[in-house]
PDB file of C-alpha atoms in Angstrom:
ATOM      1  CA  UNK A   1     179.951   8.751 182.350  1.00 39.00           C
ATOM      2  CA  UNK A   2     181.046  10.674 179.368  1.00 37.00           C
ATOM      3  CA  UNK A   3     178.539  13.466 180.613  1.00 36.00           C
ATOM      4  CA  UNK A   4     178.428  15.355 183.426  1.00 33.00           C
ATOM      5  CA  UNK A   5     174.229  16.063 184.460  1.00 35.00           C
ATOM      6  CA  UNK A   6     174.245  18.735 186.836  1.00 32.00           C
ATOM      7  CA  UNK A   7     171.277  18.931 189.677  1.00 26.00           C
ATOM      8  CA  UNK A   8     169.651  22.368 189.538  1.00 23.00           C
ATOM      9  CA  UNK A   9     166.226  23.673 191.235  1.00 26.00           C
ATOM     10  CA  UNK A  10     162.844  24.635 189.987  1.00 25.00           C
ATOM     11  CA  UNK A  11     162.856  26.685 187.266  1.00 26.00           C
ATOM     12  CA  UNK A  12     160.217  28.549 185.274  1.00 27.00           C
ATOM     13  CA  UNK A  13     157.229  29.253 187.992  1.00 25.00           C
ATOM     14  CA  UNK A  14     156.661  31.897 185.738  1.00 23.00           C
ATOM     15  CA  UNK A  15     155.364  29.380 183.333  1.00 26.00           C
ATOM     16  CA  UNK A  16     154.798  26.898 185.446  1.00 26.00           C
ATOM     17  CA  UNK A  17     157.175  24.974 183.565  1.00 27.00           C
ATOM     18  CA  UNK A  18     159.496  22.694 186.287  1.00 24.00           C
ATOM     19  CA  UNK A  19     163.116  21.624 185.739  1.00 25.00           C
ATOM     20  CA  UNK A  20     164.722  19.157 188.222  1.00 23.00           C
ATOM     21  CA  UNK A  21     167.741  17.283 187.852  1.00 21.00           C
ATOM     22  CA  UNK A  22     169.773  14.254 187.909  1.00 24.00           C
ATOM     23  CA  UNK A  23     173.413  14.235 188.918  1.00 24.00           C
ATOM     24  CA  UNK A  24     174.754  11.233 187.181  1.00 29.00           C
ATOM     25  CA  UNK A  25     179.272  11.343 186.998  1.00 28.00           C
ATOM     26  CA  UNK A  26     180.889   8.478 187.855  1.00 29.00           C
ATOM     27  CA  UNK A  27     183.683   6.370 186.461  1.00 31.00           C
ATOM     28  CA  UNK A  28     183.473   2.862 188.545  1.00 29.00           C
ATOM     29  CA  UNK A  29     185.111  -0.188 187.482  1.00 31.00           C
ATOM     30  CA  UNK A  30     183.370  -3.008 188.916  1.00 34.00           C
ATOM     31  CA  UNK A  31     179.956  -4.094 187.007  1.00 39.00           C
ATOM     32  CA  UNK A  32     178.433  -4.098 191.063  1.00 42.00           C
ATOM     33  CA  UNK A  33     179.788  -0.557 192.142  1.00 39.00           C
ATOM     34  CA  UNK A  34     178.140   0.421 188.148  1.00 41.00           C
ATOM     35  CA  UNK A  35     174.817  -1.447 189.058  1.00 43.00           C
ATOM     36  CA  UNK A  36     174.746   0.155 192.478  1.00 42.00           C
ATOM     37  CA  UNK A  37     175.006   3.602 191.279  1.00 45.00           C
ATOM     38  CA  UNK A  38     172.699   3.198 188.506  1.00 41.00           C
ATOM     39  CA  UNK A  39     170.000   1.720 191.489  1.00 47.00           C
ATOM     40  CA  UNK A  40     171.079   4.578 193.723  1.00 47.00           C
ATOM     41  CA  UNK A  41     169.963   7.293 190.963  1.00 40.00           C
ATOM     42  CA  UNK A  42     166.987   5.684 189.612  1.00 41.00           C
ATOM     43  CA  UNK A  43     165.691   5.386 193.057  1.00 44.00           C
ATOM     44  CA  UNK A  44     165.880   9.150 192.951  1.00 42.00           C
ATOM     45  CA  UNK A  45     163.050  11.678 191.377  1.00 43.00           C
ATOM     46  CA  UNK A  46     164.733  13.343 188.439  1.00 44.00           C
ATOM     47  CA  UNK A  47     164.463  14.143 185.042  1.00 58.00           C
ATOM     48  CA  UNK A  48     167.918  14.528 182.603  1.00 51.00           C
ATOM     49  CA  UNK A  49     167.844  17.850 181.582  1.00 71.00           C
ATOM     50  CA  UNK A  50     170.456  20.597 179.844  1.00 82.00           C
ATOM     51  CA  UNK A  51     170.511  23.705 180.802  1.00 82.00           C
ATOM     52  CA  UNK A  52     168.861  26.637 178.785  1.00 83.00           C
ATOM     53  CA  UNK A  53     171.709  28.575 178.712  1.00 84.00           C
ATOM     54  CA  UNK A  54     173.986  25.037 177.320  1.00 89.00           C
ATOM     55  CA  UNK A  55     172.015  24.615 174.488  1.00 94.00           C
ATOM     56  CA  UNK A  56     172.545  26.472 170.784  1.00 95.00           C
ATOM     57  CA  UNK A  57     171.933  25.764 167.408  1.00 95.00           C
ATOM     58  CA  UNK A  58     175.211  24.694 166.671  1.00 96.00           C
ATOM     59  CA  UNK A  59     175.344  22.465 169.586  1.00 96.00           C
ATOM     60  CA  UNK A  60     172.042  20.992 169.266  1.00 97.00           C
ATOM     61  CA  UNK A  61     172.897  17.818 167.548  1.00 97.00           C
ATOM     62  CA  UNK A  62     175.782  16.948 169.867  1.00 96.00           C
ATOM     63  CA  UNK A  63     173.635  17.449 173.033  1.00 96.00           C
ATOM     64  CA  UNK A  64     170.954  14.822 171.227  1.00 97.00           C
ATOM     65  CA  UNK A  65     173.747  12.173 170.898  1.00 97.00           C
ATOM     66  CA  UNK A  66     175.233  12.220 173.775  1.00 94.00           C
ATOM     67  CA  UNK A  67     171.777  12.564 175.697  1.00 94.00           C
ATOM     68  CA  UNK A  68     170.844   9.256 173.614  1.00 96.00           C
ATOM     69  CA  UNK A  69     173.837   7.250 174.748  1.00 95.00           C
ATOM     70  CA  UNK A  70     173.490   8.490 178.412  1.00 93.00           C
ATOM     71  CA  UNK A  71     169.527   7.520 178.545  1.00 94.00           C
ATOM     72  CA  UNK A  72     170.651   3.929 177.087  1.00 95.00           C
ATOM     73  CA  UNK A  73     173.003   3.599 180.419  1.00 93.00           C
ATOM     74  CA  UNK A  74     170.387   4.674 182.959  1.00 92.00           C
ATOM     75  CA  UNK A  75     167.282   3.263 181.087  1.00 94.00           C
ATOM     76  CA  UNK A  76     168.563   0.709 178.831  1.00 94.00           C
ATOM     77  CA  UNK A  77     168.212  -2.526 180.809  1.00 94.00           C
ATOM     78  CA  UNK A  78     164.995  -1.159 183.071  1.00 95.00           C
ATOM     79  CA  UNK A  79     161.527  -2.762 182.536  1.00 95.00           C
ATOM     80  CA  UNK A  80     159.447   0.196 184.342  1.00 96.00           C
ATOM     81  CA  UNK A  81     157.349   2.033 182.296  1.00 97.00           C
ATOM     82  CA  UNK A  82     158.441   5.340 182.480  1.00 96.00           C
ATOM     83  CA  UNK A  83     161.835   3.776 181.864  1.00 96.00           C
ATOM     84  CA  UNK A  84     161.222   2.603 178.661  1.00 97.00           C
ATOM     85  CA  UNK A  85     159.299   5.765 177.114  1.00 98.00           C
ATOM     86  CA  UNK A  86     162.248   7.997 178.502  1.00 96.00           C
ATOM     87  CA  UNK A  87     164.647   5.506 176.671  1.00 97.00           C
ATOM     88  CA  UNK A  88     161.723   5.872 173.786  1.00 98.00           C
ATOM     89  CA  UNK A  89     162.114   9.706 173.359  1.00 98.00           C
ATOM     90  CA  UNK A  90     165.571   9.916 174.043  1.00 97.00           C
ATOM     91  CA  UNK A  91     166.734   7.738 171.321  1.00 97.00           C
ATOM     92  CA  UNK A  92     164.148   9.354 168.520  1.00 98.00           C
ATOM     93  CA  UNK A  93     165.904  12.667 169.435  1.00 98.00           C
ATOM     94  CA  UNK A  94     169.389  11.158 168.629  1.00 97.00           C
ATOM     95  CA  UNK A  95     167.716   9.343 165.943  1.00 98.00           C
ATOM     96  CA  UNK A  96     166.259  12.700 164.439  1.00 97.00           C
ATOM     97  CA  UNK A  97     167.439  13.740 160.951  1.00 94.00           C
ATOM     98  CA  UNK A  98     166.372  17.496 159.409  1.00 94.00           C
ATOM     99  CA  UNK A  99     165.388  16.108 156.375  1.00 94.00           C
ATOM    100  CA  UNK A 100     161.368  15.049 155.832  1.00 95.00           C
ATOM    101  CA  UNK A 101     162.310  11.883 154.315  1.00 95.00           C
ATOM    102  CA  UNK A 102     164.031  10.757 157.253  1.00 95.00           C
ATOM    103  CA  UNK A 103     162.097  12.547 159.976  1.00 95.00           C
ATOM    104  CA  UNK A 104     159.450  10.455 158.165  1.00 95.00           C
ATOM    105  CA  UNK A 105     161.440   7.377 158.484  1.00 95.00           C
ATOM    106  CA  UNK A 106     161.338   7.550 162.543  1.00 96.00           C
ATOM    107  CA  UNK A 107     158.317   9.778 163.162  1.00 97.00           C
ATOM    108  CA  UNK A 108     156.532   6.196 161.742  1.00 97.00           C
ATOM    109  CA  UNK A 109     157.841   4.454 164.193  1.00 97.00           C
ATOM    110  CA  UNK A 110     157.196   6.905 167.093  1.00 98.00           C
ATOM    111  CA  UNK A 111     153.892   7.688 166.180  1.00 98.00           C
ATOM    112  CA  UNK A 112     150.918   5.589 166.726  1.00 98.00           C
ATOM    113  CA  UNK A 113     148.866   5.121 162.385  1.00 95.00           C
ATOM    114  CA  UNK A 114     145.744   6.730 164.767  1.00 96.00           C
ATOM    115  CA  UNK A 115     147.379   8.730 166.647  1.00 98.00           C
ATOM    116  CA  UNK A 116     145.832  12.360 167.702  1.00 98.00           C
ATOM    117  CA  UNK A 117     148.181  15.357 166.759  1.00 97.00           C
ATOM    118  CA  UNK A 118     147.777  18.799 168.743  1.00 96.00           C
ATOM    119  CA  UNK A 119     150.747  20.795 167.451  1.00 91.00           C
ATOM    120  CA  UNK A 120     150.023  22.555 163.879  1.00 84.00           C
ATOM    121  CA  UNK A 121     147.326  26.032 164.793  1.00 81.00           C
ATOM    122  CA  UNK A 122     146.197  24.242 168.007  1.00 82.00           C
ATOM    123  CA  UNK A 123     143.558  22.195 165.660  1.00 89.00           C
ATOM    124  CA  UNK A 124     143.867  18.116 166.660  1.00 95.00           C
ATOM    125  CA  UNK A 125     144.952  16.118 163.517  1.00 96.00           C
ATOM    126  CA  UNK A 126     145.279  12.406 162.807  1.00 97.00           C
ATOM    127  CA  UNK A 127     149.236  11.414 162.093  1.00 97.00           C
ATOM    128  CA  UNK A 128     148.384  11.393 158.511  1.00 94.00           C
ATOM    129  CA  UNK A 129     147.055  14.522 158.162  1.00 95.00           C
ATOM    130  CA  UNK A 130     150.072  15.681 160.734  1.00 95.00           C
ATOM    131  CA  UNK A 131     152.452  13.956 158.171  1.00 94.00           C
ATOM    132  CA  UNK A 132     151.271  15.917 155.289  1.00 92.00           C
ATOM    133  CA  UNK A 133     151.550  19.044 157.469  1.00 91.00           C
ATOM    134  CA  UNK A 134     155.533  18.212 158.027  1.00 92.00           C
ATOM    135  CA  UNK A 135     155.988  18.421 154.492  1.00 92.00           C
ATOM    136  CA  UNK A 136     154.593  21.667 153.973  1.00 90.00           C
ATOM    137  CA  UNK A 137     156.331  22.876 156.846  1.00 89.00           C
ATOM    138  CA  UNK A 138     160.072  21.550 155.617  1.00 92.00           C
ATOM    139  CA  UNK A 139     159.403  22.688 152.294  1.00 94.00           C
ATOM    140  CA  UNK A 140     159.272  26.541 153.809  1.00 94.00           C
ATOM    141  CA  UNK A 141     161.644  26.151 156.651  1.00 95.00           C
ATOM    142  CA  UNK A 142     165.092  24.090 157.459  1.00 95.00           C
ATOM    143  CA  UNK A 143     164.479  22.874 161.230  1.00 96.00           C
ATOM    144  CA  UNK A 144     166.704  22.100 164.030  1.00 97.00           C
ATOM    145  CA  UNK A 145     165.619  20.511 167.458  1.00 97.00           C
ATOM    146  CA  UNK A 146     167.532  21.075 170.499  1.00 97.00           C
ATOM    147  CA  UNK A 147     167.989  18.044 172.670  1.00 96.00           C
ATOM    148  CA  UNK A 148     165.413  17.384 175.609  1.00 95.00           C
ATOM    149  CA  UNK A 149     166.451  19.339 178.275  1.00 92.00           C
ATOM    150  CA  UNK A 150     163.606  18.304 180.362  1.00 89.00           C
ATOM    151  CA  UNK A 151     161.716  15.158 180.393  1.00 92.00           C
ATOM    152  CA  UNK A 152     158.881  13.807 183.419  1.00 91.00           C
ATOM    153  CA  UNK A 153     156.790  11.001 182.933  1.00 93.00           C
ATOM    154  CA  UNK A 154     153.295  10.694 185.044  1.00 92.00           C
ATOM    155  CA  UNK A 155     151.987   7.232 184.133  1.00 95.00           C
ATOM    156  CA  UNK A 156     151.605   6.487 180.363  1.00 97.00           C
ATOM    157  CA  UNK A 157     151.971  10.393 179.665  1.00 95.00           C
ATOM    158  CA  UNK A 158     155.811  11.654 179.057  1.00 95.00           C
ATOM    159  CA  UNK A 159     156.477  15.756 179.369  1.00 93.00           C
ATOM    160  CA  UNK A 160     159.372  17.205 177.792  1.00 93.00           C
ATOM    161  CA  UNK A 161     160.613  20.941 177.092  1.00 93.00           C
ATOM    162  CA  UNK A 162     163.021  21.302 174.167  1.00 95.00           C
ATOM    163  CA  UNK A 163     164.203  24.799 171.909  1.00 96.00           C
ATOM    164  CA  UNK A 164     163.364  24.215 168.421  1.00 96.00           C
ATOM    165  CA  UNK A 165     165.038  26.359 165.394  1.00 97.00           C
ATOM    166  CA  UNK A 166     163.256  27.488 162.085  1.00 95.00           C
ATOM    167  CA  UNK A 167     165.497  29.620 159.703  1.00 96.00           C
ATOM    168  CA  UNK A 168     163.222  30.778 156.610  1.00 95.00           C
ATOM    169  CA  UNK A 169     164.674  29.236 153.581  1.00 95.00           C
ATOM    170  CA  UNK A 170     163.225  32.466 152.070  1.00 94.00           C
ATOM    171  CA  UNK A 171     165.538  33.884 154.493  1.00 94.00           C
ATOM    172  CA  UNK A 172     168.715  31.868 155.464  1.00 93.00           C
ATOM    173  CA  UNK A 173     169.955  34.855 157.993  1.00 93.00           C
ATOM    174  CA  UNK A 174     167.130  34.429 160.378  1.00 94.00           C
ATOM    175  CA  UNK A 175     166.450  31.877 162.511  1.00 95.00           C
ATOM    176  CA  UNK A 176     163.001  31.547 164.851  1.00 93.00           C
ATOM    177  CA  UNK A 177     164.249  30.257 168.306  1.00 95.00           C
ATOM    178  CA  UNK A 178     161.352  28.951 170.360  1.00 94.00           C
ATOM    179  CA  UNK A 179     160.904  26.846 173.584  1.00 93.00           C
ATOM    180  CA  UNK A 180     158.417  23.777 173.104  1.00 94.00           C
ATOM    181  CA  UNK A 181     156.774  21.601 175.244  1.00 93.00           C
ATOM    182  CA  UNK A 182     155.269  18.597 174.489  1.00 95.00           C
ATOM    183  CA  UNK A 183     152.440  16.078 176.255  1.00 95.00           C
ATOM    184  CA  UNK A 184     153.201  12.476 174.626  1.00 98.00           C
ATOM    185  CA  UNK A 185     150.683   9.645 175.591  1.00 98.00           C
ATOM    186  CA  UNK A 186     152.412   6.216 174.967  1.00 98.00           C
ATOM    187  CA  UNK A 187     149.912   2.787 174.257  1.00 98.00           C
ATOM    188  CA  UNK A 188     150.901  -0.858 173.061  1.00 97.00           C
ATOM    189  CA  UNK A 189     150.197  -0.863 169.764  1.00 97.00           C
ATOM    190  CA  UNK A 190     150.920  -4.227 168.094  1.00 95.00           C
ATOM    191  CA  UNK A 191     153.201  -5.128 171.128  1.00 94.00           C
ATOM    192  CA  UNK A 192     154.786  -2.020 170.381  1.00 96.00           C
ATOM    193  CA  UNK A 193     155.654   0.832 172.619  1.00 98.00           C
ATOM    194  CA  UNK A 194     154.015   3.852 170.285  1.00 98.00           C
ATOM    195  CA  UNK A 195     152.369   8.044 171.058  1.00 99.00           C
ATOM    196  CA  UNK A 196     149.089   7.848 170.405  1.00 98.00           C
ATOM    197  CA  UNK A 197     148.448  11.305 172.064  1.00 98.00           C
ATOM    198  CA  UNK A 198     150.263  14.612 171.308  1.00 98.00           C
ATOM    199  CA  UNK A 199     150.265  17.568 172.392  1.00 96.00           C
ATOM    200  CA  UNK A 200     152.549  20.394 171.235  1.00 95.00           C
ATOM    201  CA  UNK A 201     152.738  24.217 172.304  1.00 92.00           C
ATOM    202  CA  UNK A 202     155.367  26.416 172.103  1.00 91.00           C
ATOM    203  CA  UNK A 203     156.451  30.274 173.509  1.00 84.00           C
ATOM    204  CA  UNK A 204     156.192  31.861 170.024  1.00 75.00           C
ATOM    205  CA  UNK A 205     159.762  32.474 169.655  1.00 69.00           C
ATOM    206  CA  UNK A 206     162.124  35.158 169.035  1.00 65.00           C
ATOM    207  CA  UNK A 207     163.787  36.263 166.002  1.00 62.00           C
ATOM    208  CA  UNK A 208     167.959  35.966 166.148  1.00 55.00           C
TER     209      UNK A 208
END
C-alpha cells in the first residue's frame, strides 16, 4: 500500500485518550494473497491512526488524502457496520474543503437535518443552528483539520481524535493548535448512512 501504518501502544492514559494501531504494508500481486491480507487485518482490533508527532499544518491535507484512499482499500468493499462509518469519516476528511461554502457542501451530507450538535460553548444545537455557527466561525478564523489519527467505533457510535488549526484572520501569524475529539452517532436516515449525534471537545490549544 502506498502508506506505511505503523502499530504503536496505548497512548494518552493521562487523558484517557487510547491510540492503537494497524500495521497495514504490503505489495501482493495476486487478487487472493490481496483478499487474504485484507481478511487477516480486519480480523484484527485496530484503529488507522498517524502519529502526533507526523502530523503539521502543512502536512495536514496530504495525510487526509492519502488516509481516504487507504480506508477505501480496507473498508471499501466491507458490509459491517463499523466498516462503513470508518469508510464514512474517512472520506469526509479527504473530502473536506476550508472554505464554508464547501464545508457546507459535505457537512449536508454527513450530518443528519435533526441532528444534535455538542461542539460550539458545550451548549447542544440542532445542525441548523450549528450551520449558522460555522459561518460565524470562518468569517473570524481560516481553519485547517489534521487528518484522523485515531478512529474506534463501539456499535453505531464512531470516536476519533484529530489536531485542528485556527489562525486569526485578524492575525495571520498565529495559529491555535488544538487536539479534538469527537463522539459521532451514525442512524439510517432515508436509507442513508448519516450523524445524528455529535459530540465535540477539544484540549484548548496552544498558541504557535
Amino acid at each position: 500500500m502506498t502508506k506505511t501504518f505503523k502499530k504503536i501502544g496505548l497512548l494518552f492514559a493521562a487523558t484517557t485518550l487510547v491510540f492503537g494501531l494497524v500495521a497495514c504494508s504490503s505489495n501482493v500481486s495476486s487478487q487472493s494473497a490481496n483478499e487474504s491480507t485484507r481478511s487477516e487485518v480486519l480480523s484484527q482490533s485496530h484503529e488507522v491512526i498517524y502519529e502526533m508527532n507526523e502530523v503539521t499544518k502543512d502536512n495536514s491535507k496530504e495525510l487526509r488524502l492519502t488516509s481516504q484512499k487507504e480506508a477505501e482499500k480496507l473498508y471499501g468493499d466491507s458490509k459491517e457496520l463499523s466498516d462503513q462509518i470508518k469508510l464514512t469519516l474517512f472520506n469526509w476528511w479527504g473530502n473536506w474543503q476550508p472554505d464554508y461554502e464547501s464545508w457546507l457542501k459535505i457537512a449536508d451530507g454527513l450530518y443528519a437535518e435533526n441532528a444534535d450538535i455538542t461542539a460550539i460553548g458545550g451548549e447542544k444545537q440542532k445542525y441548523s443552528d450549528y450551520r449558522v455557527a460555522m459561518k460565524s466561525q470562518r468569517d473570524q478564523f481560516d481553519m485547517e483539520m489534521g487528518p484522523i489519527m485515531n478512529i474506534t467505533v463501539d456499535g453505531n457510535t464512531a470516536t476519533l481524535i484529530y489536531y485542528m488549526y485556527l489562525t486569526p484572520k485578524a492575525s495571520p501569524d498565529t495559529t491555535i493548535s488544538m487536539i479534538v475529539t469527537e463522539y459521532n452517532t451514525f442512524g439510517e436516515v432515508d436509507g442513508k448512512l448519516m450523524v445524528t449525534d455529535l459530540h465535540l471537545y477539544t484540549d484548548g490549544g496552544g498558541i504557535h
